[in-house]
Each structure stands twice: as structure tokens, then as C-alpha cells.
Amino acid sequence: MKPKSEAELAELVRESSKPFEIIGTATKRAIGYSVHGTCLDLSGFNTVHAYEPEELILEVGAGALLTDIQKRLHKCHQYFAFEPPDYSALLGGAHSGTIGGMVACNLSGPRRLKAGALRDHILGVRGVSGRGENFKAGARVVKNVTGYDVPKLMAGSYGTLAALTSVIIKVLPKPETEETLFIAGLSDTEAVQAMSLAMQSSCEVSCAAHVPGQGTFLRLEGIAPSVAYRRDKLFQLVGERGEVIDKGSATFWRDIANVTPLQACKGDDIWKISVPPSDAPQVMAKLACDKHSYFDWAGGLIWLAVPQGTDGAVIRAALISGHATLLRSAKREAQHIFQPQPAALAALNSRVKQSFDPQHHFNPGRMERGH
Amino acid sequence: MLMPKPDGKTLVRRAEIVAALRQIVPGEGVIDTQREMQAYESDGLSAYRQMPMVVVLPATVEQVSAVLNYAHQNSIKVVPRGAGTSLSGGALPLEDGILLGMAKFNRVLDIDYDNRCVVAQPGVTNLGITMAVEHKGFYYAPDPSSQIACTIGGNVAENSGGVHCLKYGLTANNVLGIEMVLITGEVVRLGGKYLDSEHYDLLGVMTGSEGLLGVVTEVTVRILQKPETARAVLVGFPSNETAGQCVADIISAGIIPGGMEMMDRPAIHAVEQFVHADYPLNVEALLIVELDGPQVEVDQLIQRVAEIAKHNQSKTLRVSTSEAERLLFWAGRKAAFPAVGRISPDYMCMDGTIPRKTLPQVLAGMAKLSIQYGLGVANVFHAGDGNLHPLILFDANKRGELERAENFGADILRLCVKVGGVLTGEHGVGVEKRDLMPEMFTETDLDQQLRLKCAFDPQGLLNPGKVFPQLHACAEMGRMIVHGGKLAHPNIPRF
């Protein structure tokens, strides 16, 4: 079913007693548990309602293609600072999907470290609840505390709360230049220490990643004289071992965002693990299984490839705190894809679901089996 | 201001309730004398006062949990309170409610430079966090004007901002995790020293929930290294339009200043008489633009900003050449509220956000309203993010002026909503803007938010009478599921 208006969508939801699987262009169907339901195609909601560069806001239909929107922002030297990744190569999609899909999965890239996640940039939503009611939250302004922050709640809810028709997102000016500083030969522990040192400095490092066998990478963005100054300062800080990548800097970080360093691990399970950055080396040391990995977010994000079917409980047991999500696996249904919750929190999450979608109309079971 | 009707059944049990609370929080932690409770009768919105039924000051998470569980079991309302600096009446007590003061939770628990975060109890002040880490050059970025007094727990409840939030974000963008107690007494943790939520972004919902969803007992925040330098430009403009256009042009040029503040003519004059910051008096609008970062960056961007200002017909332009001069530029802006307090017996601070391009329209509308109501208004404006603080001048001792000022304020906020803005950018809805919520939201929008409240607090015991203009029983909200037909929406009277 492909509704053309919010009213039509609301009516569809109200009149159906059966569940829906919500899609935009279906590029992220492989994330979470598979859903059995009537396909509710929202790609028709693809209008750009407002793009006001000087107000830093974009209001766009959930079905608009991310690449189209990125091109449009680029023309005005703006971007989504949270750097949404493109998981199409990882998940086998045709392209990076829609704005709605990006919001539903709260997708953020390497710059999340400094600029915040998608959830930090979402300002408003319009949509239809599981009751078939049209609702809105937030507004076209960058600073607003009127009512609960429902837009944040929608980010990362995997379409289980509402069918979003449009979203308002904060956009920001693109940095004029960028460079990446590269240090070779560090162990996991040394790399995390070096990244921490860089992040504790006033060098305004926007991204920090460590790819075993390749090196440790620190990204600087801004106006040219500032980048040059901070690069020199950073050199002094991490020792004179570094080299500078200027030409391929943007491409390098795109690869880090898109999980390209693990592209050779075909057929492996891919885990996305969020931890306190300083825990990352210890977590890796604890994992005895056959594995490939790299660190983003200064160590706070571990991308891990393990043989298909590796028990998630073993991986989660290695965490001191944080959470692990099984992002790709041919056998994912057998595992806890998302981090299991303590009972009180799980019950609260379930009541929140209930408050939007009491009859489990939307993506039932996407985030939790049986829900 | 109408508040929920006190529950007679609770009020007659007061002695029993006080005794039960004393069992949970011994000694001085339970306050029930009128004289001692007076300190809690209002918050920063001092026009509204109400004595609570009893004040409880727990010192441990277990005590918070037991108090809330007791309230839940006995259907007693609870109003959480930090330092009581809310400007929207978020901590206004209820006659039949427990006032739960979190002041004893005043310790910084962990400073973790490796992971660039601080774990603090909710009663630690906003500035207290910065003070704990500034010897290493770090600071906590959100800087509400009340930062010397307001608590980090209150900041989470209100999603507090400050002059630097255009570049560094609001509280929501700087909080990594919390521990909170639900009304049932259950303790849950959301987030931690790591990024992103495990399930739904309940941390995002909690931030700015104004004490209606749970009581925060621990907060983990991100800290940043202080910028190496900061310099400010002070620019005078011949009109609000030219100043507004300058702000738009700065942002269009790709510059996100650390702070960008605007004052209108009445505010400039009030401030100059008070602070003598050498502000130009022959201008209609004044802009302070602060750039921070490495010196080489700041110098270059200051240059660009100055050029943009000149292009927008600036009448005066000064660039700070020393730290003392930069602070002097700010001294005026920071003293704007007391300065206005000096020229008027009372003032009321409003807090709408508008799309910046509508600023001239909104200021013109406000001038008309000012004549209509016969009350003066001065404007300070977080120009970068469109957050407007009109200060309405009135005299509470004159009969009817408070009501007139309130009506004027409500009309200003209606105007903000009409041009596509919102009721509150950083002060919260509280009781102050509660009855204006339907200006911005439809009944369905508000019902959805109320249902979310029910997921946390099914009996509606946490801070009732704030934020939402109508009280609904959660069971009744549940009944609103109607298939294939129209919603039978009972028209429940506003309280």
C-alpha cells in the first residue's frame, strides 16, 4: 500500500486490523528482526517542504532519498553534521535509502563524536500513530523545549512507534577544508590513548578512528588557517610520528562511516558496539573468537566482524558497560539483535510502545521478538 | 492560575503521611512547619506561590525510591525540585503534594578525562561541574544565566540552554546518561559513558520533561576542552531589520558563532544606564557576536563578521582587543534582566523562539501590543537560534497590571506561534505557558504526549498541573482507541 496523503495514511491505519511493515525504499530491511505485515510504502511522501539555509532548517518528506537531499544541501554549502552513513554495501541495498529510514535507525557517522547523532539534529516530526491519528511534535526552529521531545524518541525507534510522513532536521554549514592526521603502528591500547589525548585537547578533532593494520586517524575540519594550526598542534601532542592525508580525507571517512574496512568479511556477522572509549581495547582483548574489527568515535564505537552464528551472549559478556547490536547476520533471528534490557527498563520501553501503537500495528517484532 | 483541585482525602491524612515519610527519611530530611516550608513556596517564577503539604529532602537513591513508591501506593502527588530557579513555575508546589527537594545530592561522583565526562549527583550546580574540571582546562558547555545556582538535575528536567547553545548545544546534546527513579520506585539507568541509546531514546524524552516523568538521581555529562581564545564584536544597527539581516548573513556565510546576542533600543538604554558598558545609544539594535577557537581562526572570522556587518549598514562596530573588553561587551547583556528590573518595579520575562527571518515582523507586532496594553517591553534575543526574551515592564502593586502583563505575554507567545515559532525555547512550559499549549498543538498532538506521560506515570502523580492544560486519567486515554470511526473525544474542562 502506498498512501499519497497523511489523511489517506491515517485512514489506512485506522481501518486495518492487521500489522504493517513500514518501508521507504526497503534498503534497511535487514536491520532488526524481520517483520511480517502488509507493506506500507511511504516513499510517496518525498516533498521538500522547506529548506531555509539561513535558518539552518530543512523540512522534508520521510520518503525523500537521502542522496537527493544531500545534493541539495551541498549546493548551499551545508550538510547533515551527523554524517549519515550509507550501509547499502554492508546490507545489500541499492542505495543509501530515505530520510525516514535514516531517522528510524538514528544513523550517524564518524562525526557523531563531535557533532552529535541524528537524534541531536532532529527538530520535528509529523506522522500517524498506531491509533491512526495524525500528530506532530517539534517545530521549524533550532531551539525549542515546548512539550516532550518526541522527535528524539522517533530517532532509532525503527518504525515501531509511528509512520513518519515528514521530519524537520537541523542543517549546518559545511567546513571549508579538512585534513586527516595519520599515525601508523599503534596497538589498540596505544591508539585509544592517542585518540583520547587528541580529544582532550583544544584541537577540535571531529573524528577519530583506529583501523588495525592501517593506522590511527584524526580528522580536522574548518577554515584552512585553523586546520593548519590545529594540525601542527596535534603533531606536537601525539609526537612527530604522524603524516597528513589531505586529498583523500573525505573519502577515507566515508569508508569508515560505511563500514568499508570490514567489506572483505563477507558472510560474517557484523556487530556495532557502543562502549566508553577507554574500554574498547579491553573488550577486544576479552573476545577470544576469530574476529576483524576497527574503532570509530575515538574507541567508543567498535565495528566487529565474527564468524556467522557467533553467540551474542559471549560478545555482550565482554562489555563492561554499553550495548551491542547485531547489524548484519544471515542467522540474526536466533539472537538478541538489540541489547537485552533490565526488566524495569524493558517494561518501560514496552509501555512507551503501547502509548503510540497499542495494537502493534507498526513493524511488530522489529526490535523485540513477539512485540 | 488554576491548579489541580487538592485532594481532600490526602489533606486529612497529612499527619500520617508526614510520619510515614519520617520513617523513610529520618531527622531534618522531612520539613512540615509552615515557617520552614516557606523557603519552598515558589521558584524563579515568584508571581506564583503555594505552600506544599510537606517537604522531603532525601539523601540517597534508596530514599528517593521509597518516597516515590510510598507516594505511588498512596496516590500522593510529588513535585520534584532542584535549586528552584525555574522561570516557568516548574517547581511550584501543590497544596496536597510532597515537595521532593534534591539539594542533598550535591556530590561530583566521577571525573573521567579519558572519556571526557563527569558523573554528578543531580543537586550539583551547573557551574559546579565546570569548577570541578576547569583546572585541567575543561568545562561543561550549556550555560544558562542561572548557572551559579541552578542544578544539573534541573537542567536535565528543563533541557536548559544558554548563550552558547547555538554552537555547543542544549543540555540534551551534552548529557550522556542518567539514573532515574520512576514513580513506582523502580530505578532505571539510561545511557552512560557511551553514546546512543540501547532501545528507545528515553534519555531524549526525559531531558526537558519538566519533572513529569521521573526523578533524576545521577547525571553523566560530556565535558569539553575550553577554546583557546574568544573575541567579540559589538555592532550597532540603524534598525532591527538590518541587525536581523546581519545575523542571517553571518550564518549563510557558514559561520556559527559561539554566541550571537541582540538587544533592542529599550534594552540597550536600560543596560547602559546600569552597567556603563559604553554601548552606543544612537542605534536601534545592538549585536554581540562572539567567535571562539584557535586565535588564527577567531581573527579571520571576526574580520568576516565585521565585513558582513558593514555590508548591513552597521552604524558602530567595535572588536574586543582584550579579554577585559570582551567581558565588558558581555557585562551589559548579562545584566540585562537586573537592568530592566531597575527601570521598572516588576518585569516578566517571556521565552518564545521564532524563525529568525520573522524578527522584524514580531518586534513590530510587539510594539503594537505594547501600546494596546499600555506596558513597556524591552527585548533581548539569542539571535543565532531565534530565541526571544521580551521583558514586559509592569508594577504588580498597581491593580490589574500583573494580569495585563500576563495577557500581553500570552499575546506575544501567540504571535511567536503564528509566525511558525514556539512557546518556549529554553525556560520550559511549567505553569506559565501551560494554558497556551493548544496554541501550538492540536488536541491529538497533546493527547499523544499525555499518553507518553502515562507510560511513565499512570496515576499522573508527578508534577501534575504543569505543562499540560488538561488532566486526563490514563485509563480514559486508553479508551480512545476507536476502530474505523471517529474518536469519541470527551470535552474535558480545563482546570
PDB file of N, CA and C in Angstrom, chain B residues 459-495:
ATOM      1  N   GLN B 459      -0.674   7.122  37.184  1.00  0.00           N
ATOM      2  CA  GLN B 459      -1.657   7.829  38.019  1.00  0.00           C
ATOM      3  C   GLN B 459      -1.551   9.346  37.894  1.00  0.00           C
ATOM      4  N   GLY B 460      -0.569   9.813  37.127  1.00  0.00           N
ATOM      5  CA  GLY B 460      -0.407  11.260  36.973  1.00  0.00           C
ATOM      6  C   GLY B 460      -0.014  11.957  38.262  1.00  0.00           C
ATOM      7  N   LEU B 461       0.886  11.339  39.008  1.00  0.00           N
ATOM      8  CA  LEU B 461       1.255  11.892  40.318  1.00  0.00           C
ATOM      9  C   LEU B 461       2.450  12.830  40.258  1.00  0.00           C
ATOM     10  N   LEU B 462       3.274  12.701  39.203  1.00  0.00           N
ATOM     11  CA  LEU B 462       4.479  13.522  39.138  1.00  0.00           C
ATOM     12  C   LEU B 462       4.189  14.880  38.506  1.00  0.00           C
ATOM     13  N   ASN B 463       4.337  15.900  39.317  1.00  0.00           N
ATOM     14  CA  ASN B 463       4.215  17.298  38.887  1.00  0.00           C
ATOM     15  C   ASN B 463       2.941  17.611  38.086  1.00  0.00           C
ATOM     16  N   PRO B 464       1.782  17.165  38.567  1.00  0.00           N
ATOM     17  CA  PRO B 464       0.549  17.469  37.826  1.00  0.00           C
ATOM     18  C   PRO B 464       0.259  18.964  37.856  1.00  0.00           C
ATOM     19  N   GLY B 465      -0.415  19.428  36.818  1.00  0.00           N
ATOM     20  CA  GLY B 465      -0.739  20.851  36.740  1.00  0.00           C
ATOM     21  C   GLY B 465       0.308  21.644  35.984  1.00  0.00           C
ATOM     22  N   LYS B 466       1.396  20.976  35.580  1.00  0.00           N
ATOM     23  CA  LYS B 466       2.440  21.614  34.790  1.00  0.00           C
ATOM     24  C   LYS B 466       2.355  21.098  33.343  1.00  0.00           C
ATOM     25  N   VAL B 467       2.786  21.915  32.439  1.00  0.00           N
ATOM     26  CA  VAL B 467       2.936  21.587  31.010  1.00  0.00           C
ATOM     27  C   VAL B 467       1.612  21.381  30.262  1.00  0.00           C
ATOM     28  N   PHE B 468       0.733  20.537  30.773  1.00  0.00           N
ATOM     29  CA  PHE B 468      -0.485  20.204  30.034  1.00  0.00           C
ATOM     30  C   PHE B 468      -1.711  20.921  30.600  1.00  0.00           C
ATOM     31  N   PRO B 469      -2.499  21.533  29.737  1.00  0.00           N
ATOM     32  CA  PRO B 469      -3.645  22.306  30.208  1.00  0.00           C
ATOM     33  C   PRO B 469      -4.812  21.450  30.662  1.00  0.00           C
ATOM     34  N   GLN B 470      -4.780  20.178  30.350  1.00  0.00           N
ATOM     35  CA  GLN B 470      -5.875  19.320  30.763  1.00  0.00           C
ATOM     36  C   GLN B 470      -5.313  18.113  31.492  1.00  0.00           C
ATOM     37  N   LEU B 471      -6.033  17.670  32.482  1.00  0.00           N
ATOM     38  CA  LEU B 471      -5.662  16.422  33.149  1.00  0.00           C
ATOM     39  C   LEU B 471      -6.579  15.330  32.622  1.00  0.00           C
ATOM     40  N   HIS B 472      -5.979  14.251  32.177  1.00  0.00           N
ATOM     41  CA  HIS B 472      -6.780  13.104  31.765  1.00  0.00           C
ATOM     42  C   HIS B 472      -6.356  11.923  32.622  1.00  0.00           C
ATOM     43  N   ALA B 473      -7.282  11.093  32.960  1.00  0.00           N
ATOM     44  CA  ALA B 473      -6.882   9.839  33.595  1.00  0.00           C
ATOM     45  C   ALA B 473      -6.341   8.936  32.503  1.00  0.00           C
ATOM     46  N   CYS B 474      -5.275   8.198  32.808  1.00  0.00           N
ATOM     47  CA  CYS B 474      -4.643   7.390  31.770  1.00  0.00           C
ATOM     48  C   CYS B 474      -5.591   6.323  31.225  1.00  0.00           C
ATOM     49  N   ALA B 475      -6.443   5.792  32.099  1.00  0.00           N
ATOM     50  CA  ALA B 475      -7.375   4.759  31.643  1.00  0.00           C
ATOM     51  C   ALA B 475      -8.275   5.313  30.551  1.00  0.00           C
ATOM     52  N   GLU B 476      -8.653   6.551  30.750  1.00  0.00           N
ATOM     53  CA  GLU B 476      -9.517   7.212  29.778  1.00  0.00           C
ATOM     54  C   GLU B 476      -8.774   7.413  28.460  1.00  0.00           C
ATOM     55  N   MET B 477      -7.477   7.720  28.543  1.00  0.00           N
ATOM     56  CA  MET B 477      -6.675   7.865  27.326  1.00  0.00           C
ATOM     57  C   MET B 477      -6.670   6.553  26.554  1.00  0.00           C
ATOM     58  N   GLY B 478      -6.591   5.460  27.304  1.00  0.00           N
ATOM     59  CA  GLY B 478      -6.542   4.151  26.674  1.00  0.00           C
ATOM     60  C   GLY B 478      -7.823   3.843  25.921  1.00  0.00           C
ATOM     61  N   ARG B 479      -8.932   4.327  26.454  1.00  0.00           N
ATOM     62  CA  ARG B 479     -10.217   4.058  25.821  1.00  0.00           C
ATOM     63  C   ARG B 479     -10.381   4.739  24.475  1.00  0.00           C
ATOM     64  N   MET B 480      -9.472   5.645  24.194  1.00  0.00           N
ATOM     65  CA  MET B 480      -9.653   6.412  22.969  1.00  0.00           C
ATOM     66  C   MET B 480      -9.305   5.646  21.704  1.00  0.00           C
ATOM     67  N   ILE B 481      -8.944   4.385  21.859  1.00  0.00           N
ATOM     68  CA  ILE B 481      -8.705   3.601  20.651  1.00  0.00           C
ATOM     69  C   ILE B 481     -10.075   3.296  20.050  1.00  0.00           C
ATOM     70  N   VAL B 482     -10.309   3.837  18.891  1.00  0.00           N
ATOM     71  CA  VAL B 482     -11.592   3.618  18.238  1.00  0.00           C
ATOM     72  C   VAL B 482     -11.310   3.087  16.847  1.00  0.00           C
ATOM     73  N   HIS B 483     -11.991   2.045  16.476  1.00  0.00           N
ATOM     74  CA  HIS B 483     -11.712   1.452  15.167  1.00  0.00           C
ATOM     75  C   HIS B 483     -12.581   2.041  14.084  1.00  0.00           C
ATOM     76  N   GLY B 484     -11.936   2.366  12.999  1.00  0.00           N
ATOM     77  CA  GLY B 484     -12.663   2.696  11.783  1.00  0.00           C
ATOM     78  C   GLY B 484     -13.643   3.848  11.889  1.00  0.00           C
ATOM     79  N   GLY B 485     -13.699   4.495  12.988  1.00  0.00           N
ATOM     80  CA  GLY B 485     -14.653   5.585  13.098  1.00  0.00           C
ATOM     81  C   GLY B 485     -14.002   6.803  13.695  1.00  0.00           C
ATOM     82  N   LYS B 486     -14.827   7.726  14.082  1.00  0.00           N
ATOM     83  CA  LYS B 486     -14.294   8.941  14.664  1.00  0.00           C
ATOM     84  C   LYS B 486     -14.029   8.735  16.139  1.00  0.00           C
ATOM     85  N   LEU B 487     -13.107   9.499  16.650  1.00  0.00           N
ATOM     86  CA  LEU B 487     -12.796   9.413  18.067  1.00  0.00           C
ATOM     87  C   LEU B 487     -13.911  10.052  18.872  1.00  0.00           C
ATOM     88  N   ALA B 488     -14.355   9.324  19.861  1.00  0.00           N
ATOM     89  CA  ALA B 488     -15.290   9.930  20.795  1.00  0.00           C
ATOM     90  C   ALA B 488     -14.422  10.706  21.781  1.00  0.00           C
ATOM     91  N   HIS B 489     -14.327  11.988  21.560  1.00  0.00           N
ATOM     92  CA  HIS B 489     -13.382  12.758  22.374  1.00  0.00           C
ATOM     93  C   HIS B 489     -14.110  13.591  23.415  1.00  0.00           C
ATOM     94  N   PRO B 490     -14.143  13.107  24.625  1.00  0.00           N
ATOM     95  CA  PRO B 490     -14.886  13.851  25.649  1.00  0.00           C
ATOM     96  C   PRO B 490     -14.259  15.230  25.847  1.00  0.00           C
ATOM     97  N   ASN B 491     -15.088  16.231  25.919  1.00  0.00           N
ATOM     98  CA  ASN B 491     -14.586  17.581  26.092  1.00  0.00           C
ATOM     99  C   ASN B 491     -14.377  17.859  27.570  1.00  0.00           C
ATOM    100  N   ILE B 492     -13.189  17.547  28.003  1.00  0.00           N
ATOM    101  CA  ILE B 492     -12.937  17.675  29.430  1.00  0.00           C
ATOM    102  C   ILE B 492     -12.582  19.128  29.760  1.00  0.00           C
ATOM    103  N   PRO B 493     -13.209  19.687  30.766  1.00  0.00           N
ATOM    104  CA  PRO B 493     -12.950  21.100  31.058  1.00  0.00           C
ATOM    105  C   PRO B 493     -11.513  21.339  31.516  1.00  0.00           C
ATOM    106  N   ARG B 494     -10.972  22.461  31.156  1.00  0.00           N
ATOM    107  CA  ARG B 494      -9.636  22.839  31.626  1.00  0.00           C
ATOM    108  C   ARG B 494      -9.732  23.169  33.096  1.00  0.00           C
ATOM    109  N   PHE B 495      -8.663  22.893  33.805  1.00  0.00           N
ATOM    110  CA  PHE B 495      -8.696  23.303  35.219  1.00  0.00           C
ATOM    111  C   PHE B 495      -8.010  24.647  35.364  1.00  0.00           C
TER     112      PHE B 495
END
